[in-house]
Short mmCIF file of C-alpha atoms and ligand atoms in Angstrom, two decimals:
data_model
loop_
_atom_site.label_atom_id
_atom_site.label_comp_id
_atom_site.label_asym_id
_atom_site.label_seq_id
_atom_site.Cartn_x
_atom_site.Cartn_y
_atom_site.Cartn_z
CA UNK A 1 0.00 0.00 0.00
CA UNK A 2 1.34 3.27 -0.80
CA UNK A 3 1.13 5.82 2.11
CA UNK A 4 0.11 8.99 1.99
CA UNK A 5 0.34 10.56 5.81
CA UNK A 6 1.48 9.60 8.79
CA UNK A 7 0.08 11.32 12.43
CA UNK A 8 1.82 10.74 15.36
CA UNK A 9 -0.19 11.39 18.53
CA UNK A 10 0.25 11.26 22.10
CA UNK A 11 -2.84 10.48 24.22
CA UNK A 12 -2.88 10.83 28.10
CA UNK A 13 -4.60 7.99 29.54
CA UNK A 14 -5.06 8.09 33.86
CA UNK A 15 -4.81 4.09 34.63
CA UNK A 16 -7.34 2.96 37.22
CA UNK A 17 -5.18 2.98 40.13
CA UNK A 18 -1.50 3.51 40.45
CA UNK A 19 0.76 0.76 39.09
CA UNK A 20 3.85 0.45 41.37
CA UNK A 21 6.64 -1.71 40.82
CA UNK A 22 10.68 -1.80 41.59
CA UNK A 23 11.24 0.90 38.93
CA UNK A 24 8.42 3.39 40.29
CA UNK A 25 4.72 3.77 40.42
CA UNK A 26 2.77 4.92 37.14
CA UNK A 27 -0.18 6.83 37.99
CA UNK A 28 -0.80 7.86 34.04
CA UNK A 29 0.49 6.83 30.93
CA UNK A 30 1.19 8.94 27.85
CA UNK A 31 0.72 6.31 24.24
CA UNK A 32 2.46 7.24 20.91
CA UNK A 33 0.26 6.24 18.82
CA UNK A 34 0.64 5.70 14.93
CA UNK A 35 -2.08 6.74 12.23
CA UNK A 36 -1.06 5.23 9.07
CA UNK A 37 -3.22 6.98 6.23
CA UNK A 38 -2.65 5.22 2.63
CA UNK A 39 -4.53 4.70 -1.17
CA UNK A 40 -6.48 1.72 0.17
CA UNK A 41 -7.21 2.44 3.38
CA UNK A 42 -5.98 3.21 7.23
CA UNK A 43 -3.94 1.60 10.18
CA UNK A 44 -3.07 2.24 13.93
CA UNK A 45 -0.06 1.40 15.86
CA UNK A 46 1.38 2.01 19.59
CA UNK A 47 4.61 2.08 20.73
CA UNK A 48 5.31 0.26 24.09
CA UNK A 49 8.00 3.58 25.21
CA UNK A 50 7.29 4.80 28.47
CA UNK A 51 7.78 8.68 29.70
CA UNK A 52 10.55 7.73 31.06
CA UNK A 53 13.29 5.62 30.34
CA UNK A 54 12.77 3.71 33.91
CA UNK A 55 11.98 0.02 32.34
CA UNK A 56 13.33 0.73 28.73
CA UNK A 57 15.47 3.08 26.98
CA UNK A 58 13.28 4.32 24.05
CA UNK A 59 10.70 6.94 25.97
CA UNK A 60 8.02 8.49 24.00
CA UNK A 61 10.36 11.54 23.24
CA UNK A 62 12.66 9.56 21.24
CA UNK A 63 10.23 7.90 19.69
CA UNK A 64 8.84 11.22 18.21
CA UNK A 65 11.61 11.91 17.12
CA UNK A 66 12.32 9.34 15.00
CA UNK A 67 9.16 8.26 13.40
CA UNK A 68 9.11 10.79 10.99
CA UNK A 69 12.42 9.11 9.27
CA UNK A 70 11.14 5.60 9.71
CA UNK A 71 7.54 6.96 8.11
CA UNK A 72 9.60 8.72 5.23
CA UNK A 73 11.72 4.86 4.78
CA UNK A 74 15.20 6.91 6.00
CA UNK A 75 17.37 4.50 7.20
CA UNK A 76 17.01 4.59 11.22
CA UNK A 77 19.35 2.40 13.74
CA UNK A 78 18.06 0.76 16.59
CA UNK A 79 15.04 2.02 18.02
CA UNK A 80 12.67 -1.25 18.09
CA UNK A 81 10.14 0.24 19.70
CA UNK A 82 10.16 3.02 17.28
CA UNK A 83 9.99 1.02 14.38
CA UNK A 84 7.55 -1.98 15.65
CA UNK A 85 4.85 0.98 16.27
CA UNK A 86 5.73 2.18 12.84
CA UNK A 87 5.61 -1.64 11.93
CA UNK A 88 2.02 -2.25 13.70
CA UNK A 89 0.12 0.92 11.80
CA UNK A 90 1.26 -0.69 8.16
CA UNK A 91 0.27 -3.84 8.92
CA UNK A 92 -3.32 -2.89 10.01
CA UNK A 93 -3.82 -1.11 7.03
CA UNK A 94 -2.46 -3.68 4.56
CA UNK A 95 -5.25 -6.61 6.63
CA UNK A 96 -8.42 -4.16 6.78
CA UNK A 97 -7.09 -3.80 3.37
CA UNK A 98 -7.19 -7.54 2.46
CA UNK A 99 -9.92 -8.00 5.12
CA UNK A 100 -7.42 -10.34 6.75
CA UNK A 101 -6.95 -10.64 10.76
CA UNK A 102 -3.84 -10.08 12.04
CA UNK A 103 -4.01 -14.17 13.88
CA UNK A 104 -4.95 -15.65 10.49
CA UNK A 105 -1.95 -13.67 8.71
CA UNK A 106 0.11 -15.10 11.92
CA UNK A 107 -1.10 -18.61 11.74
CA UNK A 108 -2.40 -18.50 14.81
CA UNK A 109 -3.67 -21.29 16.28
CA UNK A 110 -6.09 -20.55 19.04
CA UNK A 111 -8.72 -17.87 19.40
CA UNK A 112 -8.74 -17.68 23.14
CA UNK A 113 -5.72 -16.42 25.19
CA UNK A 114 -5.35 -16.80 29.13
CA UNK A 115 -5.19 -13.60 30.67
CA UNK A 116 -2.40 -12.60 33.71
CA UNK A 117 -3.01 -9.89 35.74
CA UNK A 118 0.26 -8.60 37.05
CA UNK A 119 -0.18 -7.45 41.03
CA UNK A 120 2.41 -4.27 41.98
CA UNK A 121 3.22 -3.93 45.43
CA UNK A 122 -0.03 -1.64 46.15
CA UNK A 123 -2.53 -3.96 44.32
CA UNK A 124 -4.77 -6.49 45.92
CA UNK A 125 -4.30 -9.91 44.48
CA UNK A 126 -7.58 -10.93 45.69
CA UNK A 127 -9.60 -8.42 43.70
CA UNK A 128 -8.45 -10.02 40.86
CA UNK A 129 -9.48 -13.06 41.49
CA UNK A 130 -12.92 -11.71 41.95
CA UNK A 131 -12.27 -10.05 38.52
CA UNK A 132 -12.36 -13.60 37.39
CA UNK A 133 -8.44 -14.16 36.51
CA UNK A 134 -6.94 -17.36 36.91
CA UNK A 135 -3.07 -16.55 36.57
CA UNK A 136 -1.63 -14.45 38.67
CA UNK A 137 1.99 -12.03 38.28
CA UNK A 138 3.14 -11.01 41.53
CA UNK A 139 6.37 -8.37 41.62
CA UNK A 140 8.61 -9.32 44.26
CA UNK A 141 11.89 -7.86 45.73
CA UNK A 142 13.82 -9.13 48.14
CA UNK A 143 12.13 -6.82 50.63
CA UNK A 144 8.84 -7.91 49.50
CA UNK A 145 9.08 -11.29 48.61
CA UNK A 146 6.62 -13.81 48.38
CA UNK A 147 6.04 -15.44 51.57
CA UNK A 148 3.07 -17.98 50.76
CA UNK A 149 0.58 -18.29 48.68
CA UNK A 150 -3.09 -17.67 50.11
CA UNK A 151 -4.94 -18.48 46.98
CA UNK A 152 -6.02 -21.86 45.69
CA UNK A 153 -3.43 -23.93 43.87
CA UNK A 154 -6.24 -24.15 40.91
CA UNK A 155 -4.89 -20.37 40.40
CA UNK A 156 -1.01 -20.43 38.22
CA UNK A 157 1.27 -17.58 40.25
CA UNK A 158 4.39 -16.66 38.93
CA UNK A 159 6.19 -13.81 40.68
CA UNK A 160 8.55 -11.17 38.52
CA UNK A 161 11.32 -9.93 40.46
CA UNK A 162 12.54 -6.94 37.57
CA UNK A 163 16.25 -8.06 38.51
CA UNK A 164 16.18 -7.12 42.24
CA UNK A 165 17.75 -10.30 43.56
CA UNK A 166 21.03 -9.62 41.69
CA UNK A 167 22.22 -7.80 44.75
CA UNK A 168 20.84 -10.89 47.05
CA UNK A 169 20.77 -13.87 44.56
CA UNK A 170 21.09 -16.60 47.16
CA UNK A 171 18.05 -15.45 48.12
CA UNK A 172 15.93 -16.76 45.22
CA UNK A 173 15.62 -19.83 46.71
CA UNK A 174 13.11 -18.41 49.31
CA UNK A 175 10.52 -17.98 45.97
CA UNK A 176 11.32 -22.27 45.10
CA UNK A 177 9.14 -23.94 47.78
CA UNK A 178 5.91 -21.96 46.45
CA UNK A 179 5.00 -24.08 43.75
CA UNK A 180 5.40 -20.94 41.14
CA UNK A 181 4.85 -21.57 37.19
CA UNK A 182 8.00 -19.54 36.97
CA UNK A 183 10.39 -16.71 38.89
CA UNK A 184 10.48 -13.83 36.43
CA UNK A 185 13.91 -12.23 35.79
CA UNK A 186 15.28 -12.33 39.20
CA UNK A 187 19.20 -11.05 38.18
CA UNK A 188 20.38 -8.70 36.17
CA UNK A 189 19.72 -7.86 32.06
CA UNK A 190 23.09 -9.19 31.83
CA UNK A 191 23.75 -11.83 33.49
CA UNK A 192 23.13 -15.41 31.73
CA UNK A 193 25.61 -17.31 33.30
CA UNK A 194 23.81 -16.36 36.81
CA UNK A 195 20.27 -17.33 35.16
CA UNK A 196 21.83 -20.48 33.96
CA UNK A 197 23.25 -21.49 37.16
CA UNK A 198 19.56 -20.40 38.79
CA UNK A 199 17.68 -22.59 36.21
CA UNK A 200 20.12 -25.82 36.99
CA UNK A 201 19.46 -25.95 40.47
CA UNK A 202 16.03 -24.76 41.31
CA UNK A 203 12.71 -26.31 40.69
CA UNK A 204 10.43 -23.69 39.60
CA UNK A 205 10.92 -22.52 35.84
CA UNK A 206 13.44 -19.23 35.49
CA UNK A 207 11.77 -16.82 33.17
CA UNK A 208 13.93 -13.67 31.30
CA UNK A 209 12.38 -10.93 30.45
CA UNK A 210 14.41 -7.62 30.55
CA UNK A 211 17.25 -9.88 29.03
CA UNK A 212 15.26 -10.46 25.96
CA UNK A 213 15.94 -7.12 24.73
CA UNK A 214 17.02 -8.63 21.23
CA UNK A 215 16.59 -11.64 18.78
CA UNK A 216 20.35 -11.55 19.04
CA UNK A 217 19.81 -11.67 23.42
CA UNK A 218 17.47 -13.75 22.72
CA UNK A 219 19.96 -16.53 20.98
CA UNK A 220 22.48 -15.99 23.37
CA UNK A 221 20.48 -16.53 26.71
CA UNK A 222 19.12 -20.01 24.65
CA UNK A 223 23.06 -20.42 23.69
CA UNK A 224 23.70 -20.24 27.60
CA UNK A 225 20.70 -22.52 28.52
CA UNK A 226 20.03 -19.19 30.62
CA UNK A 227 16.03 -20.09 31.28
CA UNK A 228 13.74 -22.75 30.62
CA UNK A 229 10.96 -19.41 29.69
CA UNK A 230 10.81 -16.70 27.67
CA UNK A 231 8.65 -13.85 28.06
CA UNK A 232 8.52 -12.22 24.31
CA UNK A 233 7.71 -8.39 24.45
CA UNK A 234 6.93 -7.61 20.26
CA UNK A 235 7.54 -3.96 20.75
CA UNK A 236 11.36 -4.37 22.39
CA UNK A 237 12.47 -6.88 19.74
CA UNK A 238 11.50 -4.58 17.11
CA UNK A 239 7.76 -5.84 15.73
CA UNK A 240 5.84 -8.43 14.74
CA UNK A 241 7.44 -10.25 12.72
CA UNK A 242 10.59 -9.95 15.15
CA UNK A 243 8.15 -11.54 17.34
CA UNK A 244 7.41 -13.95 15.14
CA UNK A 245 10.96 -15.17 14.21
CA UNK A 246 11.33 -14.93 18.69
CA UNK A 247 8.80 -17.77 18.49
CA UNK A 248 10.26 -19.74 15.88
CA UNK A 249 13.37 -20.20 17.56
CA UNK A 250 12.16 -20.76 20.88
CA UNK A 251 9.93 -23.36 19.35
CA UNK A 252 12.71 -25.38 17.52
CA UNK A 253 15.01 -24.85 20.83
CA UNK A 254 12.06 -26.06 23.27
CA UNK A 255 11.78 -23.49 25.67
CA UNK A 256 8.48 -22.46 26.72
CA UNK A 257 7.32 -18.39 25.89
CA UNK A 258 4.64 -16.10 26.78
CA UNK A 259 3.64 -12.65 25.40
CA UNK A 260 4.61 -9.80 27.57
CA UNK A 261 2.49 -7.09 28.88
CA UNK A 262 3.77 -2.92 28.26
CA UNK A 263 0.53 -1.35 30.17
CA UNK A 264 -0.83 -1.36 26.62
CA UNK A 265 -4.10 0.58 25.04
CA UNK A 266 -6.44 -1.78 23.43
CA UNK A 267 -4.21 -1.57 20.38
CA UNK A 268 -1.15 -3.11 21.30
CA UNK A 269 -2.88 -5.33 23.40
CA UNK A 270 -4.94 -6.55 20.08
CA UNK A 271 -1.60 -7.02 18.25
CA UNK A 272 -0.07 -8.87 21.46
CA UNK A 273 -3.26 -11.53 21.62
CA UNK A 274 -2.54 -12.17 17.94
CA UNK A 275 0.46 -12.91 18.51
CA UNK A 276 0.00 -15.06 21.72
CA UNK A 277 -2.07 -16.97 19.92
CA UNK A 278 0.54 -18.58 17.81
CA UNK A 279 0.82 -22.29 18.77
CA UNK A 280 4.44 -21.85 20.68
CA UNK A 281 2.88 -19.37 23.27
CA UNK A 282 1.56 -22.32 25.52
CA UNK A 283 1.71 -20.03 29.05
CA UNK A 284 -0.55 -18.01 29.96
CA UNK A 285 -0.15 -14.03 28.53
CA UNK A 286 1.30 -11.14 30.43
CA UNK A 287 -1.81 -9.28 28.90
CA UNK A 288 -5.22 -8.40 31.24
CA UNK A 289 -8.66 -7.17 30.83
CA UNK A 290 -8.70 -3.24 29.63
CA UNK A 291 -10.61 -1.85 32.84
CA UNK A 292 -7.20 -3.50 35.00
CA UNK A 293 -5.44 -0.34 33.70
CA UNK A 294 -7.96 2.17 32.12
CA UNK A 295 -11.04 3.95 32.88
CA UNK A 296 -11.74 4.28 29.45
CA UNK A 297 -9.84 2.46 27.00
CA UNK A 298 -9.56 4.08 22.89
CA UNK A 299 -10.73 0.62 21.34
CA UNK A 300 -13.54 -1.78 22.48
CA UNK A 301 -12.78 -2.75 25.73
CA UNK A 302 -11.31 -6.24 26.09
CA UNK A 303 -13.32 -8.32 28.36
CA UNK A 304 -12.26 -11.59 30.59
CA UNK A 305 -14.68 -14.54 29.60
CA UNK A 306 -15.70 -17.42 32.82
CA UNK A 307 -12.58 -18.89 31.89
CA UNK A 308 -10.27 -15.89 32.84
CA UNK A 309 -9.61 -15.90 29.09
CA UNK A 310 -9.67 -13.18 26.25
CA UNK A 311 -10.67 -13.50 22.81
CA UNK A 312 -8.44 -12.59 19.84
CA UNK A 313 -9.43 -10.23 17.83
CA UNK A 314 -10.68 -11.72 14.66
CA UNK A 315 -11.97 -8.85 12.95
CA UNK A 316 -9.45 -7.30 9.63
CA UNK A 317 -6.23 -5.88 10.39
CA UNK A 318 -6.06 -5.34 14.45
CA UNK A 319 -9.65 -6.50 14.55
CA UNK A 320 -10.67 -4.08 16.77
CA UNK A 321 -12.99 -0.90 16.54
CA UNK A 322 -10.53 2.45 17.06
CA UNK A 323 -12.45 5.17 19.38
CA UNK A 324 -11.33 8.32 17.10
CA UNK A 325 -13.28 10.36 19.63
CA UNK A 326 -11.65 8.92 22.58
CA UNK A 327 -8.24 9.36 21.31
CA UNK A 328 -9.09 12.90 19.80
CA UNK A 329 -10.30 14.17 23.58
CA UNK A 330 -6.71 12.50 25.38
CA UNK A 331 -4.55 13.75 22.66
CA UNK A 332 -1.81 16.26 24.32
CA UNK A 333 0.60 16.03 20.95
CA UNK A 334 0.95 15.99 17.52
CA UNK A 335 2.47 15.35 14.06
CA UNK A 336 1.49 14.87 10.45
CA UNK A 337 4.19 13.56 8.48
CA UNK A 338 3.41 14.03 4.65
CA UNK A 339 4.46 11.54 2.32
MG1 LIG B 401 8.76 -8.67 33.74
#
């Protein structure tokens, strides 16, 4: 498809409650969001950069500044998350276009997805099992660990430690007697070797996350047998079909994946459930219902079903309905970039 424009907007969203983890507490979020605008139709796209660069070093700053080149097909280094919104806007078009979803174009396998919902150190875990989740992300330090688990065993818990043990690694072990589906990135980015060590003498699956910052990290921590999971974040590897190729080799190398969570608007969470629907993705998503973050999200909200499950969108393109109004009344900043 041959583009015409490209806006770039940034929409302030207030989340529900404040979101607070080991690298701060969120009490809004501001989205870059990418209108595509071509001959045979239109696409959106969000990138998963923060305000900050607290989690990840792209921020929505350097993202603006960027996009423009990427839009205009300038050569642009690094910058995944840059490119991957760029990446995500394109795409939509090209399926409404073709009247394709973005899981059939995938070959995804599944239409259902189990959802997480991700507990920061202010949230109450048992509200969301009245919300009707069954898996459960708990962040951990080592001055909040998890002590025991209060919930029934029906429930999967995995806890996500955002490195913090590096500084008391021994310590890990405390998290092994609690039956956990898996102990999220509990050293540093950096540090395979420790993560391989971790994953040959504990019980409980070791998980990366913040070390899969690349396809190339991504080799190397399956090079250093570093973790028997994988969480795969589309936006940080660069896209899609980064995320795709992520999936391919974890398949072929047998470790197990799932489909991390960026406190996404309804449209990077309809690209991430097409994606965790591909047949490698066997745990259950880093991805929740919208009202666990937003008042009001700017698609159709995405709703858990009995199951603690959410469908994938099967509409064309993203497969969900855009709320123009929505985003036009949260929009703070823009940019038309004319092709
Ligand atoms: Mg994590």
């Amino acid at each position: 498809m041959k583009l015409d424009l490209v806006e770039l907007l940034v929409v302030r969203l207030p989340l529900v409650q404040p979101f607070v983890t080991a690298n701060g507490s969120t009490t809004e979020r501001e989205v870059l969001l990418v209108h595509a605008i071509g001959d045979d139709g239109e696409g959106w796209g969000e990138c998963g950069a923060e305000t900050t660069p607290a989690y990840w070093w792209e921020t929505v700053s350097s993202a603006r500044e960027v996009l423009p080149s990427i839009a205009r097909g300038e050569s642009v280094a690094g910058h995944p998350m840059a490119h991957a919104a760029f990446e995500m806007a394109v795409l939509d078009a090209e399926l409404r276009a073709r009247n394709t979803s973005l899981a059939a174009h995938l070959g995804a396998s599944r239409d259902r997805v189990t959802a997480t919902a991700t507990a920061g150190f202010e949230d109450d875990v048992e509200s969301f099992l009245g919300a009707g989740y069954r898996s459960l992300k708990v962040k951990v330090t080592p001055d909040r660990p998890l002590l025991r688990i209060s919930w029934s065993d029906e429930i999967v818990t995995q806890v996500d430690a955002n490195g913090t043990y590096a500084r008391e690694p021994g310590r890990v072990r405390e998290l092994d007697e609690l039956g956990l589906l898996a102990i999220e990135q509990p050293l540093a980015t950096e540090d395979l070797s420790g993560h391989a060590a971790l994953s040959r003498e504990l019980r409980t699956t070791v998980c990366l996350d913040e070390s899969v910052s690349s396809l190339d990290a991504l080799d190397a921590a399956i090079a250093h047998r570093a973790a028997g999971a994988m969480t795969i974040k589309p936006a940080r590897l660069g896209g899609i079909a980064a995320a795709h190729a992520a999936h391919d080799r974890c398949v072929e190398a047998g470790v197990v994946m799932k489909v991390g969570g960026l406190l996404e608007t309804g449209i990077g969470r309809a690209a991430a459930l097409a994606v965790a629907a591909l047949p490698g993705f066997v745990w259950p998503a880093d991805l929740s219902a919208s009202d666990r973050y937003w008042r009001e999200d700017i698609t159709d909200s995405f709703v858990l079903d009995a199951s603690g499950c959410l469908a994938v969108p099967d509409g064309p393109g993203l497969g969900v309905t855009v709320h123009v109004d929505a985003i036009e009344r949260s929009t703070v900043w823009r940019n038309r970039v004319q092709l």
